[in-house]
mmCIF file of C-alpha atoms and ligand atoms in Angstrom:
data_model
loop_
_atom_site.group_PDB
_atom_site.id
_atom_site.type_symbol
_atom_site.label_atom_id
_atom_site.label_comp_id
_atom_site.label_asym_id
_atom_site.label_seq_id
_atom_site.Cartn_x
_atom_site.Cartn_y
_atom_site.Cartn_z
ATOM 1 C CA MET C 1444 33.356 -3.378 -12.360
ATOM 2 C CA ALA C 1445 34.616 -4.963 -15.603
ATOM 3 C CA LYS C 1446 35.191 -2.685 -18.624
ATOM 4 C CA ASN C 1447 32.726 -3.103 -21.588
ATOM 5 C CA ILE C 1448 34.408 -5.217 -24.369
ATOM 6 C CA ALA C 1449 32.327 -3.733 -27.321
ATOM 7 C CA PRO C 1450 31.235 -0.133 -27.932
ATOM 8 C CA VAL C 1451 27.664 0.405 -27.245
ATOM 9 C CA TYR C 1452 25.359 2.470 -29.347
ATOM 10 C CA TYR C 1453 22.460 4.403 -27.708
ATOM 11 C CA GLY C 1454 19.467 3.094 -29.723
ATOM 12 C CA ASP C 1455 20.781 -0.476 -29.668
ATOM 13 C CA TYR C 1456 21.261 -0.533 -25.872
ATOM 14 C CA LEU C 1457 17.738 0.815 -25.341
ATOM 15 C CA LYS C 1458 16.281 -1.305 -27.976
ATOM 16 C CA LEU C 1459 14.611 1.707 -29.413
ATOM 17 C CA ASP C 1460 13.648 0.005 -32.764
ATOM 18 C CA THR C 1461 11.333 -2.361 -30.804
ATOM 19 C CA LEU C 1462 10.259 0.277 -28.365
ATOM 20 C CA LEU C 1463 9.338 2.960 -30.842
ATOM 21 C CA SER C 1464 7.600 0.693 -33.251
ATOM 22 C CA ALA C 1465 5.256 -0.567 -30.485
ATOM 23 C CA GLN C 1466 2.681 2.196 -30.984
ATOM 24 C CA GLN C 1467 0.152 0.976 -33.639
ATOM 25 C CA PRO C 1468 -3.249 2.486 -33.507
ATOM 26 C CA HIS C 1469 -6.190 0.297 -34.363
ATOM 27 C CA SER C 1470 -8.385 2.986 -35.831
ATOM 28 C CA THR C 1471 -6.205 2.870 -39.067
ATOM 29 C CA ARG C 1472 -7.593 -0.663 -39.608
ATOM 30 C CA TYR C 1473 -11.060 0.884 -39.977
ATOM 31 C CA GLY C 1474 -10.379 4.269 -41.620
ATOM 32 C CA ALA C 1475 -8.555 7.307 -40.851
ATOM 33 C CA GLU C 1476 -6.277 7.445 -37.790
ATOM 34 C CA ALA C 1477 -7.875 8.746 -34.660
ATOM 35 C CA HIS C 1478 -5.457 11.340 -33.562
ATOM 36 C CA ASP C 1479 -5.744 10.760 -29.952
ATOM 37 C CA GLU C 1480 -5.178 7.010 -30.116
ATOM 38 C CA MET C 1481 -1.356 7.531 -30.099
ATOM 39 C CA LEU C 1482 -1.619 9.355 -26.806
ATOM 40 C CA PHE C 1483 -3.812 6.483 -25.354
ATOM 41 C CA ILE C 1484 -1.333 3.947 -26.275
ATOM 42 C CA ILE C 1485 1.851 5.862 -25.233
ATOM 43 C CA VAL C 1486 0.250 6.726 -21.768
ATOM 44 C CA HIS C 1487 -0.728 3.062 -21.194
ATOM 45 C CA GLN C 1488 2.804 1.938 -22.175
ATOM 46 C CA VAL C 1489 4.494 4.382 -19.989
ATOM 47 C CA TYR C 1490 2.421 3.241 -17.047
ATOM 48 C CA GLU C 1491 3.249 -0.469 -17.870
ATOM 49 C CA LEU C 1492 7.054 0.431 -17.763
ATOM 50 C CA TRP C 1493 6.716 2.155 -14.321
ATOM 51 C CA PHE C 1494 4.708 -0.860 -13.316
ATOM 52 C CA LYS C 1495 7.747 -3.001 -14.314
ATOM 53 C CA GLN C 1496 10.126 -0.856 -12.322
ATOM 54 C CA VAL C 1497 7.885 -0.822 -9.277
ATOM 55 C CA LEU C 1498 7.566 -4.654 -9.358
ATOM 56 C CA HIS C 1499 11.324 -4.794 -9.747
ATOM 57 C CA GLU C 1500 11.889 -2.860 -6.479
ATOM 58 C CA LEU C 1501 9.190 -4.718 -4.697
ATOM 59 C CA ARG C 1502 10.753 -8.079 -5.517
ATOM 60 C CA ALA C 1503 13.946 -6.821 -4.101
ATOM 61 C CA ILE C 1504 12.228 -5.796 -0.998
ATOM 62 C CA GLN C 1505 10.650 -9.015 -0.785
ATOM 63 C CA ARG C 1506 14.129 -10.763 -0.966
ATOM 64 C CA GLU C 1507 15.261 -8.714 1.923
ATOM 65 C CA PHE C 1508 12.246 -9.676 4.140
ATOM 66 C CA HIS C 1509 12.748 -13.417 3.152
ATOM 67 C CA GLN C 1510 16.205 -13.299 4.928
ATOM 68 C CA PRO C 1511 16.237 -15.223 8.110
ATOM 69 C CA LYS C 1512 17.435 -11.950 9.824
ATOM 70 C CA LEU C 1513 16.629 -8.515 8.599
ATOM 71 C CA ASP C 1514 19.549 -6.469 9.876
ATOM 72 C CA ASP C 1515 20.016 -2.680 9.562
ATOM 73 C CA LYS C 1516 21.725 -2.935 6.143
ATOM 74 C CA GLY C 1517 18.895 -4.917 4.703
ATOM 75 C CA LEU C 1518 16.311 -2.516 6.394
ATOM 76 C CA TYR C 1519 18.092 0.347 4.975
ATOM 77 C CA LEU C 1520 17.756 -1.034 1.501
ATOM 78 C CA VAL C 1521 14.099 -1.678 2.063
ATOM 79 C CA ALA C 1522 13.556 1.934 3.071
ATOM 80 C CA HIS C 1523 15.669 3.191 0.176
ATOM 81 C CA ARG C 1524 13.830 1.032 -2.398
ATOM 82 C CA LEU C 1525 10.475 1.978 -0.981
ATOM 83 C CA ARG C 1526 11.338 5.685 -1.209
ATOM 84 C CA ARG C 1527 11.896 5.112 -4.940
ATOM 85 C CA VAL C 1528 8.595 3.537 -5.358
ATOM 86 C CA LEU C 1529 6.971 6.463 -3.807
ATOM 87 C CA THR C 1530 8.601 8.813 -6.077
ATOM 88 C CA ILE C 1531 7.504 6.809 -9.089
ATOM 89 C CA GLN C 1532 3.886 6.743 -7.764
ATOM 90 C CA ASP C 1533 3.959 10.501 -7.440
ATOM 91 C CA LEU C 1534 4.882 10.560 -11.051
ATOM 92 C CA MET C 1535 2.234 8.075 -11.947
ATOM 93 C CA ASN C 1536 -0.433 10.075 -10.074
ATOM 94 C CA ASP C 1537 0.460 13.171 -11.937
ATOM 95 C CA GLN C 1538 0.498 11.534 -15.244
ATOM 96 C CA VAL C 1539 -3.380 11.248 -15.083
ATOM 97 C CA ALA C 1540 -3.537 14.758 -16.168
ATOM 98 C CA VAL C 1541 -1.805 13.874 -19.480
ATOM 99 C CA ILE C 1542 -4.609 11.398 -20.513
ATOM 100 C CA GLU C 1543 -7.149 13.864 -19.415
ATOM 101 C CA THR C 1544 -6.101 16.309 -22.142
ATOM 102 C CA MET C 1545 -8.019 13.925 -24.364
ATOM 103 C CA THR C 1546 -11.806 14.988 -24.589
ATOM 104 C CA PRO C 1547 -14.497 12.119 -24.128
ATOM 105 C CA GLN C 1548 -15.473 12.785 -27.920
ATOM 106 C CA GLU C 1549 -11.907 12.285 -28.867
ATOM 107 C CA PHE C 1550 -11.909 8.909 -27.003
ATOM 108 C CA LEU C 1551 -15.164 7.841 -28.613
ATOM 109 C CA GLU C 1552 -13.322 8.036 -32.031
ATOM 110 C CA PHE C 1553 -11.677 4.821 -31.167
ATOM 111 C CA ARG C 1554 -13.065 3.331 -27.916
ATOM 112 C CA ASP C 1555 -15.244 0.661 -29.659
ATOM 113 C CA TYR C 1556 -12.184 -0.761 -31.516
ATOM 114 C CA LEU C 1557 -10.679 -1.841 -28.124
ATOM 115 C CA ILE C 1558 -13.557 -4.065 -26.995
ATOM 116 C CA PRO C 1559 -13.183 -6.280 -24.964
ATOM 117 C CA ALA C 1560 -9.548 -5.307 -24.000
ATOM 118 C CA SER C 1561 -9.521 -3.610 -20.590
ATOM 119 C CA GLY C 1562 -7.201 -2.404 -17.703
ATOM 120 C CA PHE C 1563 -8.394 -5.644 -15.938
ATOM 121 C CA GLN C 1564 -5.936 -7.370 -18.434
ATOM 122 C CA SER C 1565 -2.850 -5.399 -16.916
ATOM 123 C CA ILE C 1566 -1.129 -8.349 -15.697
ATOM 124 C CA GLN C 1567 1.446 -6.138 -14.149
ATOM 125 C CA PHE C 1568 -1.147 -4.177 -12.264
ATOM 126 C CA LYS C 1569 -2.920 -7.340 -11.017
ATOM 127 C CA GLU C 1570 0.621 -8.627 -9.996
ATOM 128 C CA LEU C 1571 1.201 -5.574 -8.016
ATOM 129 C CA GLU C 1572 -1.979 -5.921 -6.159
ATOM 130 C CA ILE C 1573 -1.324 -9.666 -5.373
ATOM 131 C CA MET C 1574 2.147 -9.036 -4.444
ATOM 132 C CA LEU C 1575 1.231 -6.353 -1.949
ATOM 133 C CA GLY C 1576 -1.248 -8.782 -0.402
ATOM 134 C CA LEU C 1577 -4.575 -8.151 -1.915
ATOM 135 C CA HIS C 1578 -6.665 -11.367 -1.534
ATOM 136 C CA ARG C 1579 -9.218 -12.694 -4.008
ATOM 137 C CA ASP C 1580 -11.974 -12.785 -1.381
ATOM 138 C CA LYS C 1581 -11.340 -9.158 -0.443
ATOM 139 C CA ARG C 1582 -11.840 -7.755 -3.907
ATOM 140 C CA VAL C 1583 -14.842 -5.734 -4.912
ATOM 141 C CA ALA C 1584 -17.456 -8.218 -5.696
ATOM 142 C CA PHE C 1585 -17.516 -7.935 -9.510
ATOM 143 C CA ASP C 1586 -13.866 -8.625 -9.494
ATOM 144 C CA GLN C 1587 -13.887 -11.974 -7.669
ATOM 145 C CA SER C 1588 -13.891 -14.203 -10.647
ATOM 146 C CA SER C 1589 -14.675 -11.845 -13.417
ATOM 147 C CA PHE C 1590 -11.241 -10.332 -13.913
ATOM 148 C CA PHE C 1591 -9.762 -13.874 -13.899
ATOM 149 C CA ASN C 1592 -12.335 -14.877 -16.628
ATOM 150 C CA ARG C 1593 -11.083 -12.191 -18.941
ATOM 151 C CA LEU C 1594 -7.448 -13.406 -18.949
ATOM 152 C CA ASN C 1595 -5.935 -15.986 -21.218
ATOM 153 C CA ASP C 1596 -4.949 -19.249 -19.728
ATOM 154 C CA GLN C 1597 -1.242 -18.416 -19.465
ATOM 155 C CA ASP C 1598 -1.891 -14.980 -17.576
ATOM 156 C CA ARG C 1599 -4.413 -16.625 -15.373
ATOM 157 C CA SER C 1600 -2.232 -19.368 -14.148
ATOM 158 C CA TYR C 1601 0.644 -16.849 -13.650
ATOM 159 C CA LEU C 1602 -1.463 -14.796 -11.254
ATOM 160 C CA GLU C 1603 -2.951 -17.903 -9.559
ATOM 161 C CA GLN C 1604 0.438 -19.052 -8.744
ATOM 162 C CA LEU C 1605 1.444 -15.689 -7.489
ATOM 163 C CA GLU C 1606 -1.636 -15.833 -5.122
ATOM 164 C CA GLN C 1607 0.063 -18.963 -3.370
ATOM 165 C CA GLN C 1608 3.250 -16.907 -2.555
ATOM 166 C CA PRO C 1609 3.700 -14.968 0.717
ATOM 167 C CA SER C 1610 2.803 -11.394 -0.031
ATOM 168 C CA LEU C 1611 4.532 -8.309 1.151
ATOM 169 C CA PHE C 1612 1.847 -7.892 3.690
ATOM 170 C CA ASP C 1613 2.511 -11.473 5.079
ATOM 171 C CA LEU C 1614 6.305 -10.798 5.255
ATOM 172 C CA VAL C 1615 5.984 -7.498 6.874
ATOM 173 C CA ASP C 1616 3.590 -9.066 9.394
ATOM 174 C CA LYS C 1617 6.139 -11.793 10.326
ATOM 175 C CA TRP C 1618 9.001 -9.247 10.514
ATOM 176 C CA LEU C 1619 7.052 -6.926 12.942
ATOM 177 C CA ALA C 1620 5.885 -9.825 14.977
ATOM 178 C CA ARG C 1621 9.240 -11.092 15.731
ATOM 179 C CA MET C 1622 10.613 -7.821 16.763
ATOM 180 C CA PRO C 1623 12.665 -7.815 19.953
ATOM 181 C CA PHE C 1624 12.784 -5.235 22.765
ATOM 182 C CA MET C 1625 8.942 -5.595 23.687
ATOM 183 C CA ASN C 1626 9.849 -7.785 26.710
ATOM 184 C CA ILE C 1627 13.163 -7.513 28.138
ATOM 185 C CA GLU C 1628 13.692 -9.298 31.601
ATOM 186 C CA SER C 1629 11.106 -7.641 34.013
ATOM 187 C CA PHE C 1630 10.208 -5.011 31.516
ATOM 188 C CA SER C 1631 6.957 -5.466 29.593
ATOM 189 C CA PHE C 1632 6.232 -2.489 27.280
ATOM 190 C CA TRP C 1633 2.520 -3.497 27.110
ATOM 191 C CA ARG C 1634 1.973 -3.462 30.843
ATOM 192 C CA LEU C 1635 3.555 -0.010 30.939
ATOM 193 C CA TYR C 1636 1.553 1.180 27.933
ATOM 194 C CA GLN C 1637 -1.654 -0.082 29.227
ATOM 195 C CA SER C 1638 -1.272 1.798 32.579
ATOM 196 C CA ALA C 1639 -0.304 4.994 30.548
ATOM 197 C CA VAL C 1640 -3.488 4.628 28.481
ATOM 198 C CA ASP C 1641 -5.745 4.065 31.710
ATOM 199 C CA LYS C 1642 -4.261 7.049 33.199
ATOM 200 C CA ALA C 1643 -4.732 9.234 30.125
ATOM 201 C CA LEU C 1644 -8.241 7.950 29.799
ATOM 202 C CA ASP C 1645 -9.065 8.507 33.486
ATOM 203 C CA GLU C 1646 -7.905 11.987 33.216
ATOM 204 C CA ASP C 1647 -9.948 12.709 30.127
ATOM 205 C CA GLU C 1648 -12.958 11.265 31.938
ATOM 206 C CA ALA C 1649 -12.268 13.446 35.152
ATOM 207 C CA LEU C 1650 -11.994 16.588 32.831
ATOM 208 C CA ILE C 1651 -15.336 15.729 30.995
ATOM 209 C CA ARG C 1652 -17.158 15.084 34.297
ATOM 210 C CA GLY C 1653 -15.761 18.291 35.638
ATOM 211 C CA ASN C 1654 -16.675 20.437 32.575
ATOM 212 C CA ASN C 1655 -20.195 19.271 31.785
ATOM 213 C CA SER C 1656 -23.404 20.199 33.522
ATOM 214 C CA ASP C 1657 -25.629 19.140 30.573
ATOM 215 C CA ALA C 1658 -26.511 15.469 31.342
ATOM 216 C CA ALA C 1659 -27.125 14.590 27.730
ATOM 217 C CA GLN C 1660 -23.931 15.970 26.607
ATOM 218 C CA LEU C 1661 -22.050 14.286 29.406
ATOM 219 C CA ALA C 1662 -23.530 10.896 28.420
ATOM 220 C CA THR C 1663 -22.379 11.375 24.872
ATOM 221 C CA GLU C 1664 -18.782 12.279 25.721
ATOM 222 C CA LEU C 1665 -18.564 9.456 28.361
ATOM 223 C CA ALA C 1666 -19.701 7.082 25.724
ATOM 224 C CA GLY C 1667 -16.936 8.353 23.529
ATOM 225 C CA ILE C 1668 -14.353 7.787 26.281
ATOM 226 C CA GLN C 1669 -15.829 4.132 26.846
ATOM 227 C CA SER C 1670 -15.410 3.413 23.143
ATOM 228 C CA ASN C 1671 -11.919 4.477 23.367
ATOM 229 C CA ARG C 1672 -11.451 2.008 26.412
ATOM 230 C CA ASP C 1673 -13.103 -0.771 24.306
ATOM 231 C CA ASN C 1674 -10.718 -0.237 21.422
ATOM 232 C CA PHE C 1675 -7.580 -0.243 23.651
ATOM 233 C CA HIS C 1676 -8.985 -3.330 25.548
ATOM 234 C CA ALA C 1677 -9.043 -5.290 22.125
ATOM 235 C CA LEU C 1678 -5.547 -4.355 21.527
ATOM 236 C CA PHE C 1679 -4.202 -5.906 24.767
ATOM 237 C CA ASP C 1680 -6.695 -8.871 24.865
ATOM 238 C CA ALA C 1681 -5.850 -11.795 22.569
ATOM 239 C CA ASP C 1682 -9.504 -12.907 22.302
ATOM 240 C CA ALA C 1683 -11.004 -9.545 21.649
ATOM 241 C CA TYR C 1684 -8.244 -8.726 18.942
ATOM 242 C CA GLN C 1685 -9.078 -11.985 17.287
ATOM 243 C CA GLN C 1686 -12.696 -10.916 17.203
ATOM 244 C CA LEU C 1687 -11.571 -7.732 15.406
ATOM 245 C CA GLN C 1688 -9.681 -9.827 12.884
ATOM 246 C CA GLN C 1689 -12.778 -12.064 12.321
ATOM 247 C CA ASP C 1690 -14.872 -9.109 11.816
ATOM 248 C CA GLY C 1691 -12.448 -7.834 9.138
ATOM 249 C CA ARG C 1692 -11.600 -4.674 11.196
ATOM 250 C CA VAL C 1693 -7.853 -5.384 11.451
ATOM 251 C CA ARG C 1694 -5.575 -7.640 9.399
ATOM 252 C CA LEU C 1695 -2.198 -7.519 10.994
ATOM 253 C CA SER C 1696 -1.538 -10.098 13.872
ATOM 254 C CA GLN C 1697 -1.810 -8.749 17.322
ATOM 255 C CA GLN C 1698 1.967 -8.969 17.875
ATOM 256 C CA ALA C 1699 2.709 -7.097 14.596
ATOM 257 C CA MET C 1700 0.168 -4.407 15.558
ATOM 258 C CA LEU C 1701 1.738 -3.990 18.899
ATOM 259 C CA ALA C 1702 5.228 -3.780 17.472
ATOM 260 C CA ALA C 1703 4.262 -1.226 14.835
ATOM 261 C CA LEU C 1704 2.666 0.760 17.555
ATOM 262 C CA PHE C 1705 5.906 0.570 19.777
ATOM 263 C CA ILE C 1706 7.984 1.488 16.883
ATOM 264 C CA THR C 1707 5.910 4.452 15.779
ATOM 265 C CA GLN C 1708 5.529 5.933 19.438
ATOM 266 C CA TYR C 1709 9.430 5.592 19.973
ATOM 267 C CA ARG C 1710 10.446 6.257 16.382
ATOM 268 C CA GLU C 1711 13.248 8.698 17.339
ATOM 269 C CA GLU C 1712 15.087 5.904 19.243
ATOM 270 C CA PRO C 1713 17.953 4.950 16.808
ATOM 271 C CA ALA C 1714 17.064 1.221 16.836
ATOM 272 C CA PHE C 1715 13.508 2.027 15.515
ATOM 273 C CA ASN C 1716 14.241 4.750 12.966
ATOM 274 C CA LEU C 1717 14.650 2.649 9.919
ATOM 275 C CA ALA C 1718 11.748 0.408 10.899
ATOM 276 C CA TRP C 1719 9.666 3.535 11.372
ATOM 277 C CA GLN C 1720 10.658 4.656 7.865
ATOM 278 C CA VAL C 1721 9.675 1.207 6.396
ATOM 279 C CA ILE C 1722 6.140 1.501 8.165
ATOM 280 C CA THR C 1723 5.799 5.042 6.999
ATOM 281 C CA GLY C 1724 6.733 4.053 3.368
ATOM 282 C CA LEU C 1725 4.314 1.318 3.350
ATOM 283 C CA THR C 1726 1.554 3.563 4.598
ATOM 284 C CA GLU C 1727 2.371 6.218 1.843
ATOM 285 C CA MET C 1728 2.350 3.436 -0.690
ATOM 286 C CA ASP C 1729 -0.971 2.441 0.248
ATOM 287 C CA GLU C 1730 -2.181 6.162 0.130
ATOM 288 C CA LYS C 1731 -0.567 6.857 -3.190
ATOM 289 C CA LEU C 1732 -2.099 3.854 -4.786
ATOM 290 C CA THR C 1733 -5.417 4.658 -3.419
ATOM 291 C CA ILE C 1734 -5.077 8.243 -4.913
ATOM 292 C CA TRP C 1735 -4.099 6.687 -8.350
ATOM 293 C CA ARG C 1736 -7.231 4.518 -8.096
ATOM 294 C CA TYR C 1737 -9.302 7.467 -7.248
ATOM 295 C CA LYS C 1738 -7.817 9.716 -9.974
ATOM 296 C CA HIS C 1739 -8.293 7.016 -12.625
ATOM 297 C CA ALA C 1740 -11.858 6.503 -11.394
ATOM 298 C CA MET C 1741 -12.591 10.320 -11.756
ATOM 299 C CA MET C 1742 -11.025 10.334 -15.121
ATOM 300 C CA VAL C 1743 -13.093 7.385 -16.222
ATOM 301 C CA GLN C 1744 -16.293 9.070 -15.008
ATOM 302 C CA ARG C 1745 -15.282 12.169 -17.180
ATOM 303 C CA MET C 1746 -14.593 9.968 -20.218
ATOM 304 C CA LEU C 1747 -17.489 7.425 -19.880
ATOM 305 C CA GLY C 1748 -20.131 8.976 -17.476
ATOM 306 C CA THR C 1749 -22.289 5.977 -16.468
ATOM 307 C CA LYS C 1750 -21.298 3.741 -19.412
ATOM 308 C CA ILE C 1751 -19.982 0.317 -18.593
ATOM 309 C CA GLY C 1752 -16.158 -0.369 -19.181
ATOM 310 C CA THR C 1753 -14.894 -2.239 -22.202
ATOM 311 C CA GLY C 1754 -14.032 -5.004 -19.618
ATOM 312 C CA GLY C 1755 -17.697 -5.216 -18.637
ATOM 313 C CA SER C 1756 -17.560 -3.642 -15.218
ATOM 314 C CA SER C 1757 -19.819 -0.851 -14.151
ATOM 315 C CA GLY C 1758 -16.940 1.468 -14.966
ATOM 316 C CA HIS C 1759 -16.709 4.535 -12.673
ATOM 317 C CA ASP C 1760 -18.844 2.905 -9.902
ATOM 318 C CA TYR C 1761 -16.752 -0.328 -9.834
ATOM 319 C CA LEU C 1762 -13.473 1.744 -9.722
ATOM 320 C CA ARG C 1763 -14.734 4.107 -7.148
ATOM 321 C CA ARG C 1764 -15.432 1.075 -4.856
ATOM 322 C CA THR C 1765 -11.935 -0.401 -5.412
ATOM 323 C CA THR C 1766 -10.479 2.862 -3.863
ATOM 324 C CA GLU C 1767 -11.900 1.821 -0.332
ATOM 325 C CA GLN C 1768 -11.903 -1.843 -0.521
ATOM 326 C CA ASN C 1769 -8.743 -2.893 -2.344
ATOM 327 C CA ARG C 1770 -6.437 -1.424 0.281
ATOM 328 C CA VAL C 1771 -3.736 -3.679 1.861
ATOM 329 C CA PHE C 1772 -1.917 -1.571 4.576
ATOM 330 C CA LYS C 1773 -4.940 0.099 6.048
ATOM 331 C CA ASP C 1774 -4.025 -1.111 9.527
ATOM 332 C CA PHE C 1775 -1.143 1.339 9.659
ATOM 333 C CA PHE C 1776 -3.834 4.157 9.315
ATOM 334 C CA SER C 1777 -6.070 2.754 12.006
ATOM 335 C CA MET C 1778 -3.007 2.513 14.223
ATOM 336 C CA ALA C 1779 -3.587 6.177 14.993
ATOM 337 C CA THR C 1780 -6.580 5.078 17.232
ATOM 338 C CA TYR C 1781 -3.987 3.750 19.614
ATOM 339 C CA LEU C 1782 -1.594 6.472 19.832
ATOM 340 C CA LEU C 1783 -0.823 8.524 22.966
ATOM 341 C CA PRO C 1784 0.494 11.922 22.965
ATOM 342 C CA LYS C 1785 4.234 12.210 23.611
ATOM 343 C CA THR C 1786 3.557 13.740 26.821
ATOM 344 C CA ALA C 1787 1.450 10.724 28.087
ATOM 345 C CA LEU C 1788 3.884 8.015 26.915
ATOM 346 C CA PRO C 1789 5.739 5.949 29.567
ATOM 347 C CA GLN C 1790 9.309 6.581 30.165
ATOM 348 C CA LEU C 1791 11.379 3.562 29.057
ATOM 349 C CA PRO C 1792 13.655 2.106 31.630
ATOM 350 C CA GLU C 1793 17.314 3.073 31.117
ATOM 351 C CA GLN C 1794 18.210 -0.467 30.470
ATOM 352 C CA VAL C 1795 15.864 -0.507 27.369
ATOM 353 C CA GLN C 1796 16.873 2.887 26.362
ATOM 354 C CA ARG C 1797 20.457 1.636 26.271
ATOM 355 C CA LEU C 1798 19.571 -1.162 23.992
ATOM 356 C CA LEU C 1799 17.681 1.052 21.563
ATOM 357 C CA GLY C 1800 20.258 3.759 21.349
ATOM 358 C CA PHE C 1801 23.817 3.956 20.127
ATOM 359 C CA TYR C 1802 26.063 4.240 23.095
ATOM 360 C CA HIS C 1803 29.878 4.924 22.760
ATOM 361 C CA ARG C 1804 32.210 3.806 25.470
ATOM 362 C CA ASP C 1805 34.411 6.662 26.958
HETATM 363 C C1 HEM A 2468 -9.412 7.061 -21.575
HETATM 364 C C2 HEM A 2468 -8.763 6.465 -20.585
HETATM 365 C C3 HEM A 2468 -9.296 5.390 -19.676
HETATM 366 C C4 HEM A 2468 -10.512 4.802 -19.579
HETATM 367 C C5 HEM A 2468 -11.849 5.394 -20.013
HETATM 368 C C6 HEM A 2468 -10.378 3.754 -18.776
HETATM 369 C C7 HEM A 2468 -11.408 2.907 -18.291
HETATM 370 C C8 HEM A 2468 -11.441 1.901 -17.349
HETATM 371 C C9 HEM A 2468 -12.499 1.030 -16.942
HETATM 372 C C10 HEM A 2468 -13.975 1.329 -17.150
HETATM 373 C C11 HEM A 2468 -12.007 0.203 -16.129
HETATM 374 C C12 HEM A 2468 -12.843 -0.981 -15.269
HETATM 375 C C13 HEM A 2468 -12.828 -2.291 -16.013
HETATM 376 C C14 HEM A 2468 -13.621 -2.507 -17.125
HETATM 377 O O1 HEM A 2468 -14.678 -2.545 -17.256
HETATM 378 O O2 HEM A 2468 -13.074 -2.289 -18.281
HETATM 379 C C15 HEM A 2468 -10.562 0.259 -16.178
HETATM 380 C C16 HEM A 2468 -9.747 -0.441 -15.344
HETATM 381 C C17 HEM A 2468 -8.404 -0.295 -15.325
HETATM 382 N N1 HEM A 2468 -7.674 0.589 -15.952
HETATM 383 FE FE1 HEM A 2468 -8.376 2.089 -17.097
HETATM 384 N N2 HEM A 2468 -9.141 3.536 -18.267
HETATM 385 C C18 HEM A 2468 -8.397 4.505 -18.978
HETATM 386 C C19 HEM A 2468 -6.866 4.817 -18.875
HETATM 387 C C20 HEM A 2468 -6.171 4.023 -18.164
HETATM 388 C C21 HEM A 2468 -4.696 4.049 -18.006
HETATM 389 C C22 HEM A 2468 -3.924 5.363 -18.714
HETATM 390 C C23 HEM A 2468 -4.285 3.102 -17.250
HETATM 391 C C24 HEM A 2468 -2.856 2.959 -16.940
HETATM 392 C C25 HEM A 2468 -2.236 1.845 -17.036
HETATM 393 C C26 HEM A 2468 -5.502 2.273 -16.911
HETATM 394 C C27 HEM A 2468 -5.303 1.096 -16.182
HETATM 395 C C28 HEM A 2468 -6.289 0.492 -15.650
HETATM 396 C C29 HEM A 2468 -6.218 -0.723 -14.712
HETATM 397 C C30 HEM A 2468 -5.001 -1.176 -14.177
HETATM 398 C C31 HEM A 2468 -7.407 -1.157 -14.369
HETATM 399 C C32 HEM A 2468 -7.850 -2.277 -13.498
HETATM 400 C C33 HEM A 2468 -8.144 -1.567 -12.150
HETATM 401 C C34 HEM A 2468 -8.781 -2.454 -11.224
HETATM 402 O O3 HEM A 2468 -9.244 -3.614 -11.426
HETATM 403 O O4 HEM A 2468 -8.841 -2.148 -9.931
HETATM 404 N N3 HEM A 2468 -6.491 2.766 -17.450
HETATM 405 N N4 HEM A 2468 -10.246 1.346 -16.771
#
């Protein structure tokens, strides 16, 4: 690393003059300063700084996924950067408590001076959603065109061109779908897995039939087993899987879902460990973002009750709906439907184990 040629001064390096003069309450324009407006501004600014850092990490992660081949070093970097994002998300979630020290009455002292500004206009937050893979047609109804209508032309066209780029979801799907190891010479993991699934479900069925004397109870439990069989059938059958996608019940491609499942089931194999950390990291990121949405929605209900938002949405009701609908990596959660207990997993042939492990020659 080259040595710095000029001495650096703390405040200059951090541009503190600019940063610390950027808190300008609007209440002073109309009368006395509303004491809590400073907190409101600073909390939003701190969030925007963290959004900036999260986007910085996610762009670096996307660059790794864009490489023609994502090797272990690249995958390590992805997992490492994801861990940082998760740590920042924990901080962002805890930080909701700071704004909650403001009471609804204190907020009302300056709320009307903000109209029609709104969190809808947080371009970094919308960029985050789009970059992760939230599609316009999947957004909560109010949002589909309305939030775009509330942006200036420059911001709108910036986000619209982002919508044309491959999202993290698309890149992860492609990466998983091209995973090797699922078919090696005569070995087909899916044939093996399918017979393990059939065996496990047959055993469950035999147990239920043996333990139930009540006909109605037996019928209910057998229907449960049949529903499990149908779920697994869809996983192994291209047409049935496509139907699930069309119904909006899964989003990952079939190949990607199968690969994610293979990695998750055999995560302790050295060749899968980093990939599993990435899948888990993305799952946690989705969960933590959902928690943020939920905490923000609860805080908004406390502040506004059923009042509409300054951006014109139904406020709490709109935000509550986004917690379920605006999720991107939900498939990694529903993957649990297809997991088998360790004891029921098929033993991998030695030839495959050798490929997945790190072997030293004597
Ligand atoms: C008193 C505190 C707050 C209130 C009452 C509030 C209220 C609202 C409301 C009602 C909405 C829905 C859009 C609308 O109709 O305006 C919204 C959206 C949003 N707010 Fe807040 N908010 C508060 C604090 C914050 C903070 C501290 C952040 C941090 C950056 C934030 C970020 C956002 C974002 C990103 C959205 C868009 C969410 C989406 O479309 O899914 N808000 N807020």
